Coordinates of C-alpha atoms in Angstrom, one line a residue:
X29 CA 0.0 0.0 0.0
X30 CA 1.5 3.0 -1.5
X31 CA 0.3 6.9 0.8
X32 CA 1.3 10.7 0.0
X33 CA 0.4 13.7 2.1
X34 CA 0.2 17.1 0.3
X35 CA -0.8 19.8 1.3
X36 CA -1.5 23.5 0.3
X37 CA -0.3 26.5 2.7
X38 CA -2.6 29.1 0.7
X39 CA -5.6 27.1 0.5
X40 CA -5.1 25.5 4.0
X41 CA -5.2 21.8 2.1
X42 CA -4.2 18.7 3.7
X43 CA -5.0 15.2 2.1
X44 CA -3.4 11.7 2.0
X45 CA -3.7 9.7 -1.1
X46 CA -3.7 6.0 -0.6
X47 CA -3.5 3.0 -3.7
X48 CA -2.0 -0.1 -4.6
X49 CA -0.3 1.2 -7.3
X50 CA 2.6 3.8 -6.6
X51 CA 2.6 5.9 -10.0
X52 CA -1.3 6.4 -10.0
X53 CA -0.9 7.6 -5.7
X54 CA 1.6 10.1 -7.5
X55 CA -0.6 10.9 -10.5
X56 CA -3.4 11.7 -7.9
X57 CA -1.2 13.9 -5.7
X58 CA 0.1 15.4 -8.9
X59 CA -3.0 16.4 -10.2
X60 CA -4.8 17.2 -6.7
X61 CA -1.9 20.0 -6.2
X62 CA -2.8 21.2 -10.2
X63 CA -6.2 21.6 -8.9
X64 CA -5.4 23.5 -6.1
X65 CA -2.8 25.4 -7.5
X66 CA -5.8 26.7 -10.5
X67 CA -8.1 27.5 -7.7
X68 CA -4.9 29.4 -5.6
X69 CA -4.4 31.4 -8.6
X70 CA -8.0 32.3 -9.2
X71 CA -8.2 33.3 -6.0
X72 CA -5.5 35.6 -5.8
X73 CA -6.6 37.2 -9.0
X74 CA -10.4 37.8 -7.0
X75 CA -8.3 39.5 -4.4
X76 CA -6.1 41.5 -6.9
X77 CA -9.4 42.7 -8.7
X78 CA -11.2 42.8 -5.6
X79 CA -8.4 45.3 -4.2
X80 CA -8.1 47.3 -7.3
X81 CA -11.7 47.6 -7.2
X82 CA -11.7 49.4 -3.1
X83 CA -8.8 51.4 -4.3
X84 CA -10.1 52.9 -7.5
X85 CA -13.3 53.5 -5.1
X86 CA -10.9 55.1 -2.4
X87 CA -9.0 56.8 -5.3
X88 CA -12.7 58.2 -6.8
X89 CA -13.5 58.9 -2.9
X90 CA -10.4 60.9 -2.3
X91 CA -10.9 62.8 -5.9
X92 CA -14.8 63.3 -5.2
X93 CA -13.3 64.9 -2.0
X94 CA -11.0 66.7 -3.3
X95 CA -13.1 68.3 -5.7
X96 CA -15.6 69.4 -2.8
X97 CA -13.1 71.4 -1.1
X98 CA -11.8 73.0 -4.0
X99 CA -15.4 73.9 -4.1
X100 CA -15.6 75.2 -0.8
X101 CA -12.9 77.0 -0.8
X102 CA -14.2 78.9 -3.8
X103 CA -17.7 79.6 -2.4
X104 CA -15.7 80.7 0.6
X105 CA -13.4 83.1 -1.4
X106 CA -16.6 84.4 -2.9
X107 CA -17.9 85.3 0.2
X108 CA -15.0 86.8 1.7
X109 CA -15.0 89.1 -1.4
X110 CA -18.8 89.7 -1.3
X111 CA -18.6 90.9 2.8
X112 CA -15.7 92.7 2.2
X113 CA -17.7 95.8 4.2
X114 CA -19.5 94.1 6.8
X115 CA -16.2 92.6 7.6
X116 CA -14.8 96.0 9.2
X117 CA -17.9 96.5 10.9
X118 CA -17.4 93.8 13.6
X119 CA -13.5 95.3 13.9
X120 CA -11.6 97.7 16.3
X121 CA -9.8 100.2 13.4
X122 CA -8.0 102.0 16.1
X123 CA -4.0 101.3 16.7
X124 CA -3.6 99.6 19.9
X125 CA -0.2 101.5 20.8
X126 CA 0.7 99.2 23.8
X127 CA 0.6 96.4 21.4
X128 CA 3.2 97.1 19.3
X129 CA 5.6 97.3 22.3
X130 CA 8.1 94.7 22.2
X131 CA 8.5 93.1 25.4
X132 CA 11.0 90.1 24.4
X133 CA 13.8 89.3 26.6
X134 CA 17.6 88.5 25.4
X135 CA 17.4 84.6 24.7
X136 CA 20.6 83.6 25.3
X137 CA 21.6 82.1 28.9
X138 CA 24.6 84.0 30.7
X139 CA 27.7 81.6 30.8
X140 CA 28.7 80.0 34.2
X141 CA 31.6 80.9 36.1
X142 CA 34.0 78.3 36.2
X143 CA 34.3 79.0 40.3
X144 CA 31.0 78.9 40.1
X145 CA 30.2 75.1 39.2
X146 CA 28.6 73.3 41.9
X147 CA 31.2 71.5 44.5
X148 CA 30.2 68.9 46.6
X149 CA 30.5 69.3 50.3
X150 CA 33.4 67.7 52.4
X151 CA 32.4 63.7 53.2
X152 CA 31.6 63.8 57.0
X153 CA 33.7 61.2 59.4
X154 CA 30.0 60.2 61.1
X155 CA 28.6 59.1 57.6
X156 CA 30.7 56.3 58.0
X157 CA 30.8 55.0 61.4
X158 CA 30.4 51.7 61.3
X159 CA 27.8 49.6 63.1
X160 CA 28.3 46.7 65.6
X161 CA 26.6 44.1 65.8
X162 CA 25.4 41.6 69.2
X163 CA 28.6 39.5 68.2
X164 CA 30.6 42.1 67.9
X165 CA 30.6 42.8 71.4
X166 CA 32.1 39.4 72.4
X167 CA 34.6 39.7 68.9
X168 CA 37.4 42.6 69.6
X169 CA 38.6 40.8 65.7
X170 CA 35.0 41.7 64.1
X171 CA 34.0 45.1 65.4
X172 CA 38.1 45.7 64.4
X173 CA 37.3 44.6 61.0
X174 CA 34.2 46.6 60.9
X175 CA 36.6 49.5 62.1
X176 CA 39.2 49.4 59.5
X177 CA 36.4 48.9 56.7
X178 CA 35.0 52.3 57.6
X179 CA 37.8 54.0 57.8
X180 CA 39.0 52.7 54.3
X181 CA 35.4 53.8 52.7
X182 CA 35.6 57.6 54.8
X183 CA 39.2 58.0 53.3
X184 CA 38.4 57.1 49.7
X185 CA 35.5 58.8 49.8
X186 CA 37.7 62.0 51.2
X187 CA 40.2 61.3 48.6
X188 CA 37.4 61.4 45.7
X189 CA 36.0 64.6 46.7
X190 CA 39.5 66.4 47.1
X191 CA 40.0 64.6 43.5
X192 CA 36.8 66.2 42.2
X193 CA 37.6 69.8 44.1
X194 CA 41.1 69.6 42.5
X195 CA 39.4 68.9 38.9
X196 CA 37.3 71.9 39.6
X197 CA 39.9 74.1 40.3
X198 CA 42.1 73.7 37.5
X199 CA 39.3 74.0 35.4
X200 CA 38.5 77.1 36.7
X201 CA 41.9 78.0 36.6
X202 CA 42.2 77.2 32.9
X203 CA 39.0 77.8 31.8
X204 CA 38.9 81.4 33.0
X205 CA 39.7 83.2 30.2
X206 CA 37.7 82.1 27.8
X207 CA 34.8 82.1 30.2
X208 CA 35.8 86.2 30.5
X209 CA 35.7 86.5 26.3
X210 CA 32.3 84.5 26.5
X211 CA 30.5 86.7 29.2
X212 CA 31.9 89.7 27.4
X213 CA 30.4 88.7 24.0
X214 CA 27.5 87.5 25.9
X215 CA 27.0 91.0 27.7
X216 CA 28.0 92.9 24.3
X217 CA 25.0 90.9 22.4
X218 CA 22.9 91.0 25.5
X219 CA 23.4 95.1 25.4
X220 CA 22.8 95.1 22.1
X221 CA 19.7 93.8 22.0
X222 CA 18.4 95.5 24.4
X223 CA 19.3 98.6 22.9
X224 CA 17.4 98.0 19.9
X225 CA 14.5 96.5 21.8
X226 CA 14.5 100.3 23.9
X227 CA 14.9 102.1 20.5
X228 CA 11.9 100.6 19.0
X229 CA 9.8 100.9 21.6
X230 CA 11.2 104.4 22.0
X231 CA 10.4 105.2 18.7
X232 CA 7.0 104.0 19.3
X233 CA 6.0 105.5 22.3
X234 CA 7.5 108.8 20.1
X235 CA 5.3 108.1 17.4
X236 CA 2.3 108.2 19.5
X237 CA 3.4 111.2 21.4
X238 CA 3.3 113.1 18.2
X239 CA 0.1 111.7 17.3
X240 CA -1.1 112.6 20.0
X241 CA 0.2 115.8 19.6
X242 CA -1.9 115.9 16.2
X243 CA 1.6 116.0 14.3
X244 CA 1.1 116.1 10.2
X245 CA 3.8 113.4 9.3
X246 CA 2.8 111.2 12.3
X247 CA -0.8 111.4 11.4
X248 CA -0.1 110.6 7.8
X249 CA 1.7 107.7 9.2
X250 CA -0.6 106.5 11.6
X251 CA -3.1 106.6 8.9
X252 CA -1.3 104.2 6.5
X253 CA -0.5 101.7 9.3
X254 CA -4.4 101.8 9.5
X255 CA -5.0 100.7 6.1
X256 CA -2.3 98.3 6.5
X257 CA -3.5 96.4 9.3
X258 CA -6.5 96.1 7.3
X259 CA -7.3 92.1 6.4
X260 CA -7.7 91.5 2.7
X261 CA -6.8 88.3 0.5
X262 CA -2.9 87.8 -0.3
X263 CA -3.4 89.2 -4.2
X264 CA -5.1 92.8 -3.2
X265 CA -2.6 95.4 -4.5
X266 CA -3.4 97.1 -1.0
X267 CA -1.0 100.0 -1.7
X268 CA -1.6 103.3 -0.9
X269 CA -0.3 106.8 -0.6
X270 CA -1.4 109.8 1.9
X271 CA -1.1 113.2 2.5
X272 CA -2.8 115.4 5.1
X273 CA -3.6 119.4 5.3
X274 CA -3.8 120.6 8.5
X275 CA -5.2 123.5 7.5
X276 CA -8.7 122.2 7.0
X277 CA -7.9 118.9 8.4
X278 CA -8.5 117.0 5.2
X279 CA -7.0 113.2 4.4
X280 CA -6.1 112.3 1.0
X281 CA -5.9 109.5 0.1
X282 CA -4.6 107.3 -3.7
X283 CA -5.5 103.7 -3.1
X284 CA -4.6 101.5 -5.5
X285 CA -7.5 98.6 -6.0
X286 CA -7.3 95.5 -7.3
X287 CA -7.5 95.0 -11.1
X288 CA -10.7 93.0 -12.1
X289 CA -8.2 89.9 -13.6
X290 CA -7.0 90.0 -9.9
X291 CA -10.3 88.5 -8.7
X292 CA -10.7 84.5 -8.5
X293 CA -13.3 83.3 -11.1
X294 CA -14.0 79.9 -9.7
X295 CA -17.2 79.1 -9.3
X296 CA -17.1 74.8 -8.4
X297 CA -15.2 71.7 -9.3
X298 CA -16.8 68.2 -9.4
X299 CA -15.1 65.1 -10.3
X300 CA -17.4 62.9 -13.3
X301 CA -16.4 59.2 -11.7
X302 CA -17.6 58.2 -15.3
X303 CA -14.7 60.2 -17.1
X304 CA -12.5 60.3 -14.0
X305 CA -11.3 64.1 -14.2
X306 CA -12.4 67.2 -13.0
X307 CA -15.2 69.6 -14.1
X308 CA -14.3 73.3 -13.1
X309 CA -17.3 76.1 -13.8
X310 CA -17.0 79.9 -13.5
X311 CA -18.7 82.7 -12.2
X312 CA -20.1 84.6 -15.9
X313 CA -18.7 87.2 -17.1
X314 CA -21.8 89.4 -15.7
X315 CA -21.5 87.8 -12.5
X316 CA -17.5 89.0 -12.4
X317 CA -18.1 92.8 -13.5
X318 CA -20.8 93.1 -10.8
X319 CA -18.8 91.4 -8.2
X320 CA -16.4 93.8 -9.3
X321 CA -17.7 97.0 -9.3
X322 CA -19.9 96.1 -5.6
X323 CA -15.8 95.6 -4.7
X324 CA -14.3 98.8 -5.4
X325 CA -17.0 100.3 -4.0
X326 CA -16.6 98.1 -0.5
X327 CA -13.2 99.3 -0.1
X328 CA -14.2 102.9 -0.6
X329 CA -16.5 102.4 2.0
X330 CA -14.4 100.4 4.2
X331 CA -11.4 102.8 4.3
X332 CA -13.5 105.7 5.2
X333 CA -14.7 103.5 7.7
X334 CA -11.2 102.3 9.0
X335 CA -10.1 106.0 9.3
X336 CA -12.8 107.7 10.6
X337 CA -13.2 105.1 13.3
X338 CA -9.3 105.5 13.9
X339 CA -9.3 109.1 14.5
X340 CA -9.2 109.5 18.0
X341 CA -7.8 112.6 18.5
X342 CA -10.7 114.1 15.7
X343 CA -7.5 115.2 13.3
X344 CA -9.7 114.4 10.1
X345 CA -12.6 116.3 9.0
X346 CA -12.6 115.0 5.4
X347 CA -11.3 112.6 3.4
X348 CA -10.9 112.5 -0.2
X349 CA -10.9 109.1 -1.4
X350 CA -9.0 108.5 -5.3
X351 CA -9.2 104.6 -6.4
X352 CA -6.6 104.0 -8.9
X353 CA -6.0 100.8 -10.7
X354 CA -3.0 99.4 -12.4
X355 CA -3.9 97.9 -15.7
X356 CA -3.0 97.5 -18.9
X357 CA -4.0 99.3 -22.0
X358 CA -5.6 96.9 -23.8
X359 CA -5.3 99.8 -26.8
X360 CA -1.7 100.2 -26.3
X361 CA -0.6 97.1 -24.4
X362 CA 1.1 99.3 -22.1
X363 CA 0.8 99.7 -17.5
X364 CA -1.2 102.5 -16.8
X365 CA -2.0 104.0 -13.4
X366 CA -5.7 105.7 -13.7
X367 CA -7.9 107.3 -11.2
X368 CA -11.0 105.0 -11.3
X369 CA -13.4 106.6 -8.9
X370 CA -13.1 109.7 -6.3
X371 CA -15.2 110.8 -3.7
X372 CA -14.8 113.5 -0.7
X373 CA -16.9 113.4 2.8
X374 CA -16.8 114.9 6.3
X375 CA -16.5 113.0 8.9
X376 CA -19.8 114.0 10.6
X377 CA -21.5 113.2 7.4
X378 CA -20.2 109.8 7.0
X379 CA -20.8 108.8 10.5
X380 CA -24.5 108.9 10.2
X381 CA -24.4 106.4 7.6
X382 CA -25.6 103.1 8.9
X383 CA -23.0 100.8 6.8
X384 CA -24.4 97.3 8.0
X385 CA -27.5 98.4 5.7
X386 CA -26.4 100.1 2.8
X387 CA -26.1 99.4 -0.8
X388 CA -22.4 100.4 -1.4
X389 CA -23.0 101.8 -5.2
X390 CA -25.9 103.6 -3.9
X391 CA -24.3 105.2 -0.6
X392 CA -21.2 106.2 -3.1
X393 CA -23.4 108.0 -5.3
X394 CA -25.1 109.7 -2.8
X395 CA -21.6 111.0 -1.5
X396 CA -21.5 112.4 -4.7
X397 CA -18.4 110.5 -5.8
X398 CA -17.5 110.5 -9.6
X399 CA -17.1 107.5 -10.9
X400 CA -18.0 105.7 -14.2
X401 CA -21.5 103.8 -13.8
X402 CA -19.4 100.2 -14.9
X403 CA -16.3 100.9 -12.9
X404 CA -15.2 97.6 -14.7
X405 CA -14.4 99.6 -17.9
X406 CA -11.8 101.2 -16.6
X407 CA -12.9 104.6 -17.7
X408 CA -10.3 107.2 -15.9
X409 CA -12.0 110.4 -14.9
X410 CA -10.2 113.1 -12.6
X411 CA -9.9 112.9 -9.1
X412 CA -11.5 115.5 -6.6
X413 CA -8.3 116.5 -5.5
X414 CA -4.9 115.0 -6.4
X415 CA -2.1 114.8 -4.0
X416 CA 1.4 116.8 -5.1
X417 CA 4.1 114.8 -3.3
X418 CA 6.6 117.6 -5.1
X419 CA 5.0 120.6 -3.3
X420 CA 2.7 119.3 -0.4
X421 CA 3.1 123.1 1.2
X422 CA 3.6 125.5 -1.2
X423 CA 7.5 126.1 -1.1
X424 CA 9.4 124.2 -3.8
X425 CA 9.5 125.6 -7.3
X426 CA 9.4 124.2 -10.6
X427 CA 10.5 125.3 -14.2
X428 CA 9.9 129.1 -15.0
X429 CA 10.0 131.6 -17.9
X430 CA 8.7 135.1 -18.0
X431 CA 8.5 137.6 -15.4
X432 CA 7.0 135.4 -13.1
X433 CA 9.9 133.1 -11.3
X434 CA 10.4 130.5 -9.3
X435 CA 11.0 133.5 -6.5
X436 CA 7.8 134.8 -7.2
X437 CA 5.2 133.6 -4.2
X438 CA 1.6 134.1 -5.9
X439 CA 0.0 134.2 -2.2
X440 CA 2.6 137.3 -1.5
X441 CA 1.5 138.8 -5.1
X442 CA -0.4 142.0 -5.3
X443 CA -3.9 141.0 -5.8
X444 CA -4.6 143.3 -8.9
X445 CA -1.4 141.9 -10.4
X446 CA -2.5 138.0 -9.0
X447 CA -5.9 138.4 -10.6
X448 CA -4.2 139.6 -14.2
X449 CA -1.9 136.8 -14.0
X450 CA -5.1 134.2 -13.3
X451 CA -6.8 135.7 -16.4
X452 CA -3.7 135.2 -18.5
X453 CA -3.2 131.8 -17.2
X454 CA -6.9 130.6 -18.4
X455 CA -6.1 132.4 -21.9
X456 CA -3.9 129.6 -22.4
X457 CA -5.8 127.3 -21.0
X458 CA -9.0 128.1 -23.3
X459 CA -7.5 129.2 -26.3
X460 CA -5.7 125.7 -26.5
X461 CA -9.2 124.6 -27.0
X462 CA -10.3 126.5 -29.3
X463 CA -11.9 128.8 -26.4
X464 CA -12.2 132.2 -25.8
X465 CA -11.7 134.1 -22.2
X466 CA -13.2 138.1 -22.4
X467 CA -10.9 139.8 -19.5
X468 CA -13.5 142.0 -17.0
X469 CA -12.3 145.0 -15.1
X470 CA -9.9 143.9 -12.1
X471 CA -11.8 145.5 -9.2
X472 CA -11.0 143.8 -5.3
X473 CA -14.6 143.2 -4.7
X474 CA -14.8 139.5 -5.3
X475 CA -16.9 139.6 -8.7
X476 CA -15.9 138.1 -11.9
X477 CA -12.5 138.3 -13.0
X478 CA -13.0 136.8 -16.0
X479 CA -15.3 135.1 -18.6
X480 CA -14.7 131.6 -20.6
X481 CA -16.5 130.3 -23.4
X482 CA -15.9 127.1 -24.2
X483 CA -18.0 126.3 -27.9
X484 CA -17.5 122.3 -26.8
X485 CA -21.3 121.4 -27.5
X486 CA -21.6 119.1 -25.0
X487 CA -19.6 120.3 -21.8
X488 CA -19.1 124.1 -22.7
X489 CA -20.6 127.1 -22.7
X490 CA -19.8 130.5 -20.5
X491 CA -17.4 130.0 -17.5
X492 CA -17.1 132.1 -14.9
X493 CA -13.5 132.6 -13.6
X494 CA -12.9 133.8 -9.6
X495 CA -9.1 134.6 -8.8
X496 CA -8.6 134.2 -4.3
X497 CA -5.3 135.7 -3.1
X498 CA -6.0 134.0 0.3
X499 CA -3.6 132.8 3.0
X500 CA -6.2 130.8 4.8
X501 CA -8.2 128.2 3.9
X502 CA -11.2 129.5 2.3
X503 CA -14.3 128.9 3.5
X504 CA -18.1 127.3 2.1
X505 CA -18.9 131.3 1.9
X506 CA -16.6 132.2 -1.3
X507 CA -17.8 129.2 -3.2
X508 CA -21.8 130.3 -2.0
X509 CA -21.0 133.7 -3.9
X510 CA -19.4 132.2 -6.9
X511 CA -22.7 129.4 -7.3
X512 CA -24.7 132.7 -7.0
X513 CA -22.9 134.7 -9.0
X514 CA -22.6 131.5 -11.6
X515 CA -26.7 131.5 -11.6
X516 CA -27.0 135.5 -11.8
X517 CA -24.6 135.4 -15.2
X518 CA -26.3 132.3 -16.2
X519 CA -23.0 130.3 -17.1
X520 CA -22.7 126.5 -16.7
X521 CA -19.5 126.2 -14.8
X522 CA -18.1 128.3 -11.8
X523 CA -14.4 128.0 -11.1
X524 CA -12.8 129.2 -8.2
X525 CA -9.0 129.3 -7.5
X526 CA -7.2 130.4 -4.3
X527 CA -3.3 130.2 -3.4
X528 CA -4.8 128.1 -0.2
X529 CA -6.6 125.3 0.2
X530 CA -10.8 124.8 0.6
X531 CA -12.1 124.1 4.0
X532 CA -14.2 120.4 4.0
X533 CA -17.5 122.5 4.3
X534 CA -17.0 124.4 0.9
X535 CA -15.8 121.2 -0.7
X536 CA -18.9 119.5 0.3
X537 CA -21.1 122.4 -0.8
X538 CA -19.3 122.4 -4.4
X539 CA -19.6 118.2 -5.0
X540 CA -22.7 118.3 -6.1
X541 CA -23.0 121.7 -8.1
X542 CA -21.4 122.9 -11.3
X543 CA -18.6 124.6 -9.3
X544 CA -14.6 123.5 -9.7
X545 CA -12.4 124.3 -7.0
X546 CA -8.8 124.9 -7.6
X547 CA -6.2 125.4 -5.0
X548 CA -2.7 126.2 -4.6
X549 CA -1.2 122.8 -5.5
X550 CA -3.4 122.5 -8.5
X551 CA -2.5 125.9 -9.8
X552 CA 0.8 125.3 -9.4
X553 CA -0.2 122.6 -11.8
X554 CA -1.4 124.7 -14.3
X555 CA 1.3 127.4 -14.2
X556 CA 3.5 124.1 -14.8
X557 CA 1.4 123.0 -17.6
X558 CA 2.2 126.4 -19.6
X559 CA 5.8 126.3 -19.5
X560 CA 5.8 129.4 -16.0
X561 CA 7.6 129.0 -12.7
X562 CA 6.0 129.8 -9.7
X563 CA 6.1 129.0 -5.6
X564 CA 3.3 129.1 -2.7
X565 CA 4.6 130.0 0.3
X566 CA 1.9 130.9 2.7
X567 CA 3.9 131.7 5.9
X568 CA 6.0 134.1 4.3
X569 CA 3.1 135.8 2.7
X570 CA 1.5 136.3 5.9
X571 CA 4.9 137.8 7.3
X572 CA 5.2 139.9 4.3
X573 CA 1.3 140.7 4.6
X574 CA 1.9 141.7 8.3
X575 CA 5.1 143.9 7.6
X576 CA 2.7 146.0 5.3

């Protein structure tokens, strides 16, 4: 009798073949472990396809997943964008002074003395007296023994710690030096740090002194580190530039907004298990422009928000607000900078405005800011009032022919002689343009120095031209006269120009009427513009005046 055991690890097969005969016992075993082998082999490829099978499901899973937070994220980019106003609402604008104060301590530990390592004291005899025993009494030999061992364990012990005090020492001894170069680099970074540490904070606590002390410069800058801590996504431009006049307490400010290609377009991404890829849709190109344009018109908002809520020491009674965007020509293909939208309010008028509640195009408008009605075209127009970073108070000069200098200081002029010189200047303006100015009598009673007509068919007609020699800022009075005396000569444009600035109150009277105000800087501008030199120095016309 012939007997084979096979067996199969995979399967977990065990069998014994049995038979007379031994070739046919093999030929069964042979083809029993054929068999199994086939049905190993299947099974492993179930498991192969049953595995591929979870992790293309996982894989689809993950993707699906995936897809929904690229989703997510979108709809939450969206609505970050869309409550970009109501965001500042539920935040503190002001600068929290104390906060900037940097309280950080020097990090590095002060090296140890070498003298000063830690020595261990002197072994004490008593530690190791020894301890007898009931024999020991009756043994002199044991309680000896005992004897001699303590005194062998005190004296190495003694010997050890003298070892130990002698290491010590020559360390100290050798290592002295350098420990002296290491606490004198130490105390020289130590110092140093602390010094800038002190002159920071110094400089802090300086800048809010002068603050405090309503000082321009430190207002201007207090100003911009307002609009800076303001929280907008990573691609705003978020640049800005400011300038302040103290004289009527007027902010202005060019803020550069974001470019509509700057916003995100992503709409929502789903992943079609039957293709295996990604769908990606997009917000129209309707849906952009007006997400757009409700933008620009947020961040108006929000800045005069974020700086009228900041002013705690009531240094700003206006603010005129120019949105520029960088761009590119898409006549031209070249960058240009352009003044987008412009509006100027007073702080008491802005602060009745209930911002949770408005429409931000409408509550623009009604400010009476200028502004194209699709701000996503890109249409410039001029700003309210521009800032001159070359003459911000009336001193420096610029290039000059004629009689009139870069010495001459039109606020120190005599008025008959300003007043001729105004009318000339808007000669050159007008006649560029195919205009005509008629020159009245020069007389010091505030009438009309001069007459424009403009034969533009759309935007012309008869100008009437007021010259103000003025030190001061001029008050909402002059520009009441000139809208009266614009409606008594019944002329479509008043403009009124002054060597000083305009108070808030007679820019906010003028926004909404047919009245341009021109001040020092901007007819500077103009005295540029036709090829004259010319300087506006107020305090020294007042001295001059004064001396008179």
């Amino acid at each position: 009798m012939y007997s084979v055991e096979i067996k199969h690890e995979g399967l977990h097969k065990f069998r014994v073949i049995k038979g007379n005969d031994r070739f046919v016992v093999e030929q069964k075993a042979y083809l029993q472990l054929k068999q199994w082998d086939e049905m190993w082999d299947k099974k492993q490829e179930a498991e192969r396809k049953k595995r591929e099978r979870e992790n293309a499901a996982k894989e689809k899973a993950q993707k699906k997943a995936v897809a929904e937070q690229l989703s997510h994220d979108a709809l939450a980019e969206h609505n970050r964008i869309d409550n970009t106003l109501l965001h500042t609402l539920d935040v503190d604008d002001k600068i929290d002074w104390d906060s900037l104060i940097d309280y950080s301590v020097f990090p590095e530990p002060k090296p140890v003395r070498p003298d000063e390592l830690a020595y261990s004291s002197e072994p004490e005899k008593k530690a190791y007296e020894p301890k007898f025993g009931f024999w020991d009494k009756f043994s002199s030999t044991s309680k000896q023994k005992k004897i001699d061992q303590s005194n062998k364990l005190f004296d190495e012990a003694v010997n050890n710690w003298k070892e130990e005090v002698e290491r010590l020492r020559l360390i100290y001894e050798g290592e002295f030096k350098v420990f002296e170069e290491l606490l004198k680099n130490w105390k020289e970074k130590k110092a140093s740090f602390e010094l800038e540490i002190k002159e920071k904070n110094d400089a802090i606590k300086k800048k809010k002194e002068l603050y405090l002390a309503s000082e321009s410069d430190s207002i201007i800058e207090y100003c911009d580190m307002v609009l800076s801590n303001s929280d907008y996504p990573d691609y705003f431009p978020q640049e800005v530039d400011i300038d302040y006049n103290p004289n009527n307490k007027t902010l202005i400010i060019e803020y550069i907004l974001p470019d509509i290609s700057d916003l995100p377009t992503l709409k929502e991404v789903k992943y079609i298990i039957s293709r295996d890829e990604y769908k990606e849709s997009f917000f129209s190109e309707a849906a952009v422009r007006k997400m757009y344009d409700k933008l620009l018109y947020d961040i108006t908002l929000r800045s005069l928000h974020e700086l009228f809520e900041a002013d705690v020491i009531d240094a700003i009674e206006a603010i005129v607000f120019n949105g520029r965007v960088n761009t590119i020509n898409k006549a031209t293909g070249k960058k240009e900078n352009i003044c987008i939208l412009s509006v100027h309010t007073t702080k008491e008028e802005f602060l009745e405005i209930n911002l949770e509640m408005v429409d931000s195009k409408t509550c623009f408008k009604n400010l009476k800011g200028i502004g194209s009605s699709k701000l996503f075209s890109l249409t410039p127009i001029a700003p309210i009032q521009n800032i001159n970073r070359e003459d911000s108070r009336f001193v420096d000069s610029y290039s000059v022919t004629g009689n009139v200098d870069e010495d001459t200081n039109l606020a120190a002029m005599d008025w008959q002689d300003f007043e001729h010189l105004i009318r000339e200047l808007f000669e050159k303006e007008f006649n560029t343009s195919g205009g005509e100015v008629k020159i009245t009598r020069a007389s010091k009673d505030g009438g009309v120095d001069a007459v424009a007509f403009d034969p533009d068919p759309i935007r012309g007609g008869k100008i009437v031209i007021q010259a103000k020699r003025y030190t001061n800022v001029v008050g909402v009075s002059a520009v009441r006269d000139l809208y009266g005396t614009v409606m008594n000569e019944g002329a479509t444009k008043g403009i009124l120009v002054s060597t000083a600035d305009f108070g808030p109150d007679a820019y906010n009277f003028a926004k909404d009427k047919p009245i341009t105000l021109l001040n020092g800087n901007n007819l500077l501008h103009l005295f540029h513009k036709h090829g004259h030199k010319a300087k506006i120095d107020l305090k020294e016309a007042k001295i001059l005046m004064k001396e008179k």
